[in-house]
PDB file of C-alpha atoms in Angstrom:
ATOM      1  CA  ILE V   4       0.057  -0.029   0.097  1.00 96.00           C
ATOM      2  CA  GLN V   5       1.458   3.340  -1.130  1.00 97.00           C
ATOM      3  CA  LEU V   6       0.825   6.287   0.981  1.00 98.00           C
ATOM      4  CA  THR V   7       1.238   9.798  -0.836  1.00 98.00           C
ATOM      5  CA  GLN V   8       1.496  12.522   1.799  1.00 98.00           C
ATOM      6  CA  SER V   9       1.448  16.155   0.806  1.00 98.00           C
ATOM      7  CA  PRO V  10       2.658  18.652   0.981  1.00 98.00           C
ATOM      8  CA  SER V  11       6.503  17.675   1.499  1.00 98.00           C
ATOM      9  CA  SER V  12       7.210  20.851   3.186  1.00 98.00           C
ATOM     10  CA  LEU V  13       5.318  23.963   4.095  1.00 97.00           C
ATOM     11  CA  SER V  14       6.128  27.058   5.818  1.00 97.00           C
ATOM     12  CA  ALA V  15       3.984  28.647   8.505  1.00 96.00           C
ATOM     13  CA  SER V  16       3.813  31.070  11.441  1.00 96.00           C
ATOM     14  CA  ILE V  17       3.033  30.725  15.075  1.00 96.00           C
ATOM     15  CA  GLY V  18      -0.676  30.451  15.501  1.00 97.00           C
ATOM     16  CA  ASP V  19      -1.489  29.221  12.005  1.00 97.00           C
ATOM     17  CA  ARG V  20      -3.669  26.175  11.487  1.00 98.00           C
ATOM     18  CA  VAL V  21      -1.793  23.592   9.469  1.00 98.00           C
ATOM     19  CA  THR V  22      -2.937  20.717   7.712  1.00 98.00           C
ATOM     20  CA  ILE V  23      -1.012  17.746   6.110  1.00 98.00           C
ATOM     21  CA  THR V  24      -2.785  14.793   4.098  1.00 98.00           C
ATOM     22  CA  CYS V  25      -1.872  11.240   3.810  1.00 98.00           C
ATOM     23  CA  ARG V  26      -3.721   9.384   0.853  1.00 98.00           C
ATOM     24  CA  ALA V  27      -3.783   5.441   0.639  1.00 98.00           C
ATOM     25  CA  SER V  28      -3.519   3.648  -2.326  1.00 97.00           C
ATOM     26  CA  HIS V  29      -6.220   1.179  -0.727  1.00 96.00           C
ATOM     27  CA  ASP V  30      -8.784   1.111   1.979  1.00 96.00           C
ATOM     28  CA  ILE V  31      -6.486   0.726   5.142  1.00 95.00           C
ATOM     29  CA  ASN V  32      -9.573   0.427   7.587  1.00 93.00           C
ATOM     30  CA  ASN V  33      -8.282   3.584   9.180  1.00 94.00           C
ATOM     31  CA  VAL V  34      -5.231   2.086  10.451  1.00 96.00           C
ATOM     32  CA  LEU V  35      -3.155   4.798  10.187  1.00 97.00           C
ATOM     33  CA  ALA V  36      -0.877   6.413  12.661  1.00 98.00           C
ATOM     34  CA  TRP V  37       0.803   9.912  12.864  1.00 98.00           C
ATOM     35  CA  TYR V  38       4.269  10.721  14.121  1.00 98.00           C
ATOM     36  CA  GLN V  39       6.370  13.722  14.637  1.00 98.00           C
ATOM     37  CA  GLN V  40      10.092  13.930  14.471  1.00 98.00           C
ATOM     38  CA  LYS V  41      12.401  16.555  15.357  1.00 98.00           C
ATOM     39  CA  PRO V  42      16.117  16.559  13.895  1.00 96.00           C
ATOM     40  CA  GLY V  43      18.230  13.833  15.413  1.00 95.00           C
ATOM     41  CA  LYS V  44      15.486  12.336  17.350  1.00 97.00           C
ATOM     42  CA  ALA V  45      13.406   9.418  17.299  1.00 98.00           C
ATOM     43  CA  PRO V  46       9.930   9.745  16.113  1.00 98.00           C
ATOM     44  CA  ASN V  47       7.129  10.229  18.626  1.00 98.00           C
ATOM     45  CA  LEU V  48       3.567   9.232  18.295  1.00 98.00           C
ATOM     46  CA  LEU V  49       0.748  11.635  17.836  1.00 98.00           C
ATOM     47  CA  ILE V  50      -2.411   9.969  16.608  1.00 98.00           C
ATOM     48  CA  TYR V  51      -3.278   6.368  15.921  1.00 97.00           C
ATOM     49  CA  GLY V  52      -6.444   4.878  14.444  1.00 96.00           C
ATOM     50  CA  ALA V  53      -6.613   7.725  12.330  1.00 97.00           C
ATOM     51  CA  SER V  54      -8.361  10.008  14.877  1.00 97.00           C
ATOM     52  CA  THR V  55      -7.305   8.762  18.594  1.00 97.00           C
ATOM     53  CA  LEU V  56      -4.902  11.186  20.324  1.00 98.00           C
ATOM     54  CA  GLN V  57      -1.878   9.648  21.968  1.00 97.00           C
ATOM     55  CA  ARG V  58      -1.669  10.095  25.758  1.00 96.00           C
ATOM     56  CA  GLY V  59       0.271  13.185  26.469  1.00 97.00           C
ATOM     57  CA  VAL V  60      -0.170  14.723  23.183  1.00 98.00           C
ATOM     58  CA  PRO V  61      -1.537  18.334  23.207  1.00 98.00           C
ATOM     59  CA  SER V  62      -4.869  18.690  22.038  1.00 98.00           C
ATOM     60  CA  ARG V  63      -4.046  21.011  19.123  1.00 98.00           C
ATOM     61  CA  PHE V  64      -3.279  18.095  17.152  1.00 98.00           C
ATOM     62  CA  SER V  65      -6.043  16.054  15.562  1.00 98.00           C
ATOM     63  CA  GLY V  66      -6.536  13.426  13.105  1.00 98.00           C
ATOM     64  CA  SER V  67      -9.342  12.679  10.740  1.00 98.00           C
ATOM     65  CA  GLY V  68     -10.325  10.495   7.830  1.00 96.00           C
ATOM     66  CA  TYR V  69     -11.398   7.185   6.738  1.00 93.00           C
ATOM     67  CA  GLY V  70     -10.875   4.801   3.640  1.00 93.00           C
ATOM     68  CA  THR V  71      -8.107   6.328   1.636  1.00 97.00           C
ATOM     69  CA  ASP V  72      -7.827   9.957   2.946  1.00 98.00           C
ATOM     70  CA  PHE V  73      -6.607  11.243   6.293  1.00 98.00           C
ATOM     71  CA  THR V  74      -5.564  14.419   7.498  1.00 98.00           C
ATOM     72  CA  LEU V  75      -3.497  15.690  10.456  1.00 98.00           C
ATOM     73  CA  THR V  76      -4.371  19.198  11.815  1.00 98.00           C
ATOM     74  CA  ILE V  77      -2.334  21.324  14.285  1.00 98.00           C
ATOM     75  CA  SER V  78      -4.961  23.992  15.215  1.00 98.00           C
ATOM     76  CA  SER V  79      -2.627  26.625  16.286  1.00 97.00           C
ATOM     77  CA  LEU V  80       1.013  26.168  15.690  1.00 97.00           C
ATOM     78  CA  GLN V  81       3.509  26.516  18.447  1.00 96.00           C
ATOM     79  CA  PRO V  82       7.326  27.092  18.441  1.00 94.00           C
ATOM     80  CA  GLU V  83       7.729  23.274  19.582  1.00 96.00           C
ATOM     81  CA  ASP V  84       5.951  21.903  16.410  1.00 97.00           C
ATOM     82  CA  PHE V  85       8.209  22.898  13.887  1.00 93.00           C
ATOM     83  CA  ALA V  86       9.271  19.290  12.883  1.00 97.00           C
ATOM     84  CA  SER V  87       8.769  16.687  10.246  1.00 98.00           C
ATOM     85  CA  TYR V  88       5.366  14.635  10.159  1.00 98.00           C
ATOM     86  CA  TYR V  89       5.164  11.162   8.864  1.00 98.00           C
ATOM     87  CA  CYS V  90       1.967   9.078   8.360  1.00 98.00           C
ATOM     88  CA  GLN V  91       2.030   5.299   8.632  1.00 98.00           C
ATOM     89  CA  GLN V  92      -0.284   2.626   7.839  1.00 97.00           C
ATOM     90  CA  LEU V  93      -0.168  -0.719   9.827  1.00 96.00           C
ATOM     91  CA  ASN V  94      -3.380  -2.352   8.019  1.00 95.00           C
ATOM     92  CA  SER V  95      -1.164  -4.933   5.953  1.00 95.00           C
ATOM     93  CA  TYR V  96       2.323  -5.957   5.509  1.00 95.00           C
ATOM     94  CA  PRO V  97       4.591  -4.387   4.093  1.00 96.00           C
ATOM     95  CA  LEU V  98       3.991  -1.479   6.383  1.00 96.00           C
ATOM     96  CA  THR V  99       4.623   1.914   4.837  1.00 98.00           C
ATOM     97  CA  PHE V 100       5.192   5.360   5.827  1.00 98.00           C
ATOM     98  CA  GLY V 101       4.554   8.422   3.911  1.00 98.00           C
ATOM     99  CA  ARG V 102       7.448  10.546   2.508  1.00 98.00           C
ATOM    100  CA  GLY V 103       7.162  13.048   5.296  1.00 98.00           C
ATOM    101  CA  THR V 104       6.326  16.836   5.611  1.00 98.00           C
ATOM    102  CA  LYS V 105       8.774  19.265   6.769  1.00 98.00           C
ATOM    103  CA  VAL V 106       6.935  22.060   8.733  1.00 98.00           C
ATOM    104  CA  GLU V 107       9.191  25.144   8.912  1.00 96.00           C
ATOM    105  CA  ILE V 108       8.965  28.583  10.115  1.00 88.00           C
ATOM    106  CA  LYS V 109       7.777  31.448   7.942  1.00 88.00           C
TER     107      LYS V 109
ATOM    108  CA  GLU C   1       8.828   3.293  32.204  1.00 96.00           C
ATOM    109  CA  VAL C   2       9.125   1.708  28.756  1.00 97.00           C
ATOM    110  CA  GLN C   3      12.602   1.957  27.627  1.00 98.00           C
ATOM    111  CA  LEU C   4      14.294   0.353  24.191  1.00 98.00           C
ATOM    112  CA  SER C   5      18.052   0.733  23.633  1.00 98.00           C
ATOM    113  CA  GLU C   6      19.940  -0.410  20.769  1.00 98.00           C
ATOM    114  CA  SER C   7      23.356  -1.512  20.323  1.00 98.00           C
ATOM    115  CA  GLY C   8      25.782  -3.114  17.371  1.00 98.00           C
ATOM    116  CA  GLY C   9      25.688  -0.411  14.768  1.00 97.00           C
ATOM    117  CA  GLY C  10      28.836   0.733  13.301  1.00 98.00           C
ATOM    118  CA  LEU C  11      30.838   0.891  10.144  1.00 98.00           C
ATOM    119  CA  VAL C  12      31.170  -2.295   7.759  1.00 98.00           C
ATOM    120  CA  GLN C  13      32.172  -2.901   4.314  1.00 98.00           C
ATOM    121  CA  PRO C  14      29.673  -3.501   1.157  1.00 98.00           C
ATOM    122  CA  GLY C  15      29.059  -7.398   1.569  1.00 98.00           C
ATOM    123  CA  GLY C  16      29.787  -7.373   5.208  1.00 98.00           C
ATOM    124  CA  SER C  17      27.671  -8.497   8.214  1.00 98.00           C
ATOM    125  CA  LEU C  18      26.259  -6.689  11.513  1.00 98.00           C
ATOM    126  CA  ARG C  19      23.836  -7.865  14.338  1.00 98.00           C
ATOM    127  CA  LEU C  20      21.937  -5.254  16.127  1.00 98.00           C
ATOM    128  CA  ALA C  21      20.308  -5.782  19.483  1.00 98.00           C
ATOM    129  CA  CYS C  22      17.571  -3.961  21.159  1.00 98.00           C
ATOM    130  CA  ALA C  23      17.500  -4.347  25.074  1.00 98.00           C
ATOM    131  CA  THR C  24      13.946  -3.588  26.335  1.00 98.00           C
ATOM    132  CA  SER C  25      12.537  -3.055  29.890  1.00 98.00           C
ATOM    133  CA  GLY C  26       9.371  -1.661  31.646  1.00 98.00           C
ATOM    134  CA  PHE C  27       7.066  -3.718  29.784  1.00 97.00           C
ATOM    135  CA  THR C  28       5.938  -7.494  29.250  1.00 98.00           C
ATOM    136  CA  PHE C  29       8.041  -8.089  26.203  1.00 98.00           C
ATOM    137  CA  THR C  30       6.192 -11.272  25.078  1.00 97.00           C
ATOM    138  CA  THR C  31       2.829  -9.443  24.665  1.00 97.00           C
ATOM    139  CA  TYR C  32       4.106  -7.005  22.038  1.00 97.00           C
ATOM    140  CA  ALA C  33       5.158  -7.315  18.182  1.00 97.00           C
ATOM    141  CA  MET C  34       8.548  -5.461  17.676  1.00 98.00           C
ATOM    142  CA  ALA C  35       9.888  -3.858  14.779  1.00 98.00           C
ATOM    143  CA  TRP C  36      12.816  -2.423  13.091  1.00 98.00           C
ATOM    144  CA  VAL C  37      12.639   0.831  11.232  1.00 98.00           C
ATOM    145  CA  ARG C  38      15.384   2.782   9.439  1.00 98.00           C
ATOM    146  CA  GLN C  39      16.159   6.197   8.276  1.00 98.00           C
ATOM    147  CA  ALA C  40      18.952   6.607   5.597  1.00 98.00           C
ATOM    148  CA  PRO C  41      20.636  10.287   6.077  1.00 97.00           C
ATOM    149  CA  GLY C  42      18.476  13.161   5.007  1.00 96.00           C
ATOM    150  CA  LYS C  43      15.522  10.760   4.304  1.00 98.00           C
ATOM    151  CA  GLY C  44      12.127   9.677   5.578  1.00 98.00           C
ATOM    152  CA  LEU C  45      11.370   6.689   7.721  1.00 98.00           C
ATOM    153  CA  GLU C  46      11.529   3.170   6.156  1.00 98.00           C
ATOM    154  CA  TRP C  47       9.892  -0.011   8.035  1.00 98.00           C
ATOM    155  CA  VAL C  48      12.424  -3.192   7.655  1.00 98.00           C
ATOM    156  CA  SER C  49      10.997  -5.544   9.589  1.00 98.00           C
ATOM    157  CA  SER C  50       8.540  -7.099  12.149  1.00 98.00           C
ATOM    158  CA  ILE C  51       8.224  -9.796  14.476  1.00 98.00           C
ATOM    159  CA  SER C  52       5.244 -11.423  16.573  1.00 97.00           C
ATOM    160  CA  GLY C  53       5.386 -11.578  20.315  1.00 96.00           C
ATOM    161  CA  ASP C  54       6.045 -15.069  20.343  1.00 96.00           C
ATOM    162  CA  GLY C  55       8.455 -15.048  17.409  1.00 96.00           C
ATOM    163  CA  GLY C  56       6.583 -17.384  15.379  1.00 97.00           C
ATOM    164  CA  ASN C  57       5.765 -14.821  12.542  1.00 97.00           C
ATOM    165  CA  SER C  58       8.179 -12.179  10.930  1.00 98.00           C
ATOM    166  CA  TYR C  59       7.796  -9.969   8.086  1.00 98.00           C
ATOM    167  CA  TYR C  60      10.234  -8.032   5.977  1.00 98.00           C
ATOM    168  CA  THR C  61      10.414  -5.235   3.217  1.00 98.00           C
ATOM    169  CA  ASP C  62      11.404  -6.512  -0.255  1.00 97.00           C
ATOM    170  CA  SER C  63      14.762  -4.796  -0.126  1.00 98.00           C
ATOM    171  CA  VAL C  64      16.208  -6.901   2.869  1.00 98.00           C
ATOM    172  CA  LYS C  65      14.495 -10.244   1.943  1.00 98.00           C
ATOM    173  CA  GLY C  66      16.995 -13.074   2.254  1.00 98.00           C
ATOM    174  CA  ARG C  67      19.720 -10.708   3.592  1.00 98.00           C
ATOM    175  CA  PHE C  68      18.248  -9.630   6.973  1.00 98.00           C
ATOM    176  CA  THR C  69      16.907 -11.826   9.746  1.00 98.00           C
ATOM    177  CA  ILE C  70      14.558 -10.658  12.515  1.00 98.00           C
ATOM    178  CA  SER C  71      14.649 -12.372  15.750  1.00 98.00           C
ATOM    179  CA  ARG C  72      13.796 -12.159  19.609  1.00 98.00           C
ATOM    180  CA  ASP C  73      14.750 -13.701  23.088  1.00 98.00           C
ATOM    181  CA  ASN C  74      11.951 -13.405  25.064  1.00 97.00           C
ATOM    182  CA  ALA C  75      13.849 -14.631  28.148  1.00 97.00           C
ATOM    183  CA  LYS C  76      16.291 -11.792  27.702  1.00 98.00           C
ATOM    184  CA  ASN C  77      13.613  -9.150  26.569  1.00 98.00           C
ATOM    185  CA  THR C  78      15.734  -8.395  23.560  1.00 98.00           C
ATOM    186  CA  LEU C  79      15.010  -7.955  19.940  1.00 98.00           C
ATOM    187  CA  TYR C  80      17.646  -8.626  17.254  1.00 98.00           C
ATOM    188  CA  LEU C  81      18.266  -8.001  13.606  1.00 98.00           C
ATOM    189  CA  GLN C  82      21.036  -9.975  11.768  1.00 98.00           C
ATOM    190  CA  MET C  83      22.140  -8.174   8.700  1.00 98.00           C
ATOM    191  CA  ASN C  84      24.121  -9.882   6.104  1.00 98.00           C
ATOM    192  CA  SER C  85      25.365  -8.853   2.583  1.00 98.00           C
ATOM    193  CA  LEU C  86      25.036  -5.488   3.596  1.00 98.00           C
ATOM    194  CA  ARG C  87      25.026  -2.873   0.745  1.00 98.00           C
ATOM    195  CA  VAL C  88      25.565   1.209   0.584  1.00 98.00           C
ATOM    196  CA  ASP C  89      21.904   1.593   0.503  1.00 98.00           C
ATOM    197  CA  ASP C  90      21.662  -0.226   3.806  1.00 98.00           C
ATOM    198  CA  THR C  91      23.245   2.929   5.450  1.00 98.00           C
ATOM    199  CA  ALA C  92      20.993   4.621   7.868  1.00 98.00           C
ATOM    200  CA  VAL C  93      19.957   4.883  11.655  1.00 98.00           C
ATOM    201  CA  TYR C  94      18.161   1.807  12.660  1.00 98.00           C
ATOM    202  CA  TYR C  95      15.350   2.300  15.471  1.00 98.00           C
ATOM    203  CA  CYS C  96      13.825  -0.545  17.470  1.00 98.00           C
ATOM    204  CA  ALA C  97      10.302  -0.045  17.831  1.00 98.00           C
ATOM    205  CA  ARG C  98       7.411  -1.709  20.101  1.00 98.00           C
ATOM    206  CA  VAL C  99       4.131  -2.162  18.082  1.00 97.00           C
ATOM    207  CA  HIS C 100       1.065  -1.517  19.989  1.00 92.00           C
ATOM    208  CA  VAL C 101      -1.544  -3.300  17.882  1.00 84.00           C
ATOM    209  CA  VAL C 102      -2.287  -0.461  15.357  1.00 92.00           C
ATOM    210  CA  CYS C 103       0.636   2.153  15.892  1.00 95.00           C
ATOM    211  CA  ILE C 104       4.262   2.180  17.099  1.00 96.00           C
ATOM    212  CA  ASP C 105       3.974   3.600  20.625  1.00 96.00           C
ATOM    213  CA  SER C 106       7.604   3.306  21.754  1.00 98.00           C
ATOM    214  CA  TRP C 107      11.084   4.015  19.667  1.00 98.00           C
ATOM    215  CA  GLY C 108      14.718   3.466  20.723  1.00 98.00           C
ATOM    216  CA  GLN C 109      17.025   6.218  20.500  1.00 98.00           C
ATOM    217  CA  GLY C 110      18.624   4.696  17.344  1.00 98.00           C
ATOM    218  CA  THR C 111      21.917   3.096  16.194  1.00 98.00           C
ATOM    219  CA  PRO C 112      23.881   4.146  13.109  1.00 98.00           C
ATOM    220  CA  VAL C 113      24.829   1.764  10.430  1.00 98.00           C
ATOM    221  CA  THR C 114      27.293   2.930   7.684  1.00 98.00           C
ATOM    222  CA  VAL C 115      28.364   0.600   5.095  1.00 98.00           C
ATOM    223  CA  SER C 116      30.956   1.846   2.888  1.00 97.00           C
ATOM    224  CA  SER C 117      34.381   0.804   1.686  1.00 96.00           C
TER     225      SER C 117
END
């Protein structure tokens, strides 16, 4: 299953609403996770099951979608949110990641 | 606290071998599938391999099939990745990861593997 993530990068300001999309080549039964990764660090789980917020993750992060089209939204971008974001499907092997979205400061 | 700690990375020549290990603590190891995920320099994340909690089922990305072997020692709470016939494009940071049904909920800090002559 291919995951097409867009955009590959974006520039945004503090307080902006940011939306990242992830499109699967086949229905993945909402078995989709989103991760945040900062330079030199391991990824960190944000969202699983397409829309369930991982414990401890700020509520400004949200996930939505079903079937093949999914979205990660940051409602009000904060300084600590500048990072790369990846979607991943775990519905079937081989597991696959999107190619990532780098969120940069405008 | 869940802890995953990789070791065994390093510099190896093309065609060589390495064995990565991931020591775990803070959870019941046998109840979780585990995975290896890698990240080439400046690139995105790539799932490499997964193994079921009892070790009975394993899965690989196509590019490593026949060259890499995932295994686990549930008595030692340790995950392994035996990497043979290494190629330059295997160069990456390798992360050990805990699979919680529908997501990866814990990651190690990563161990770098460089394949170069």
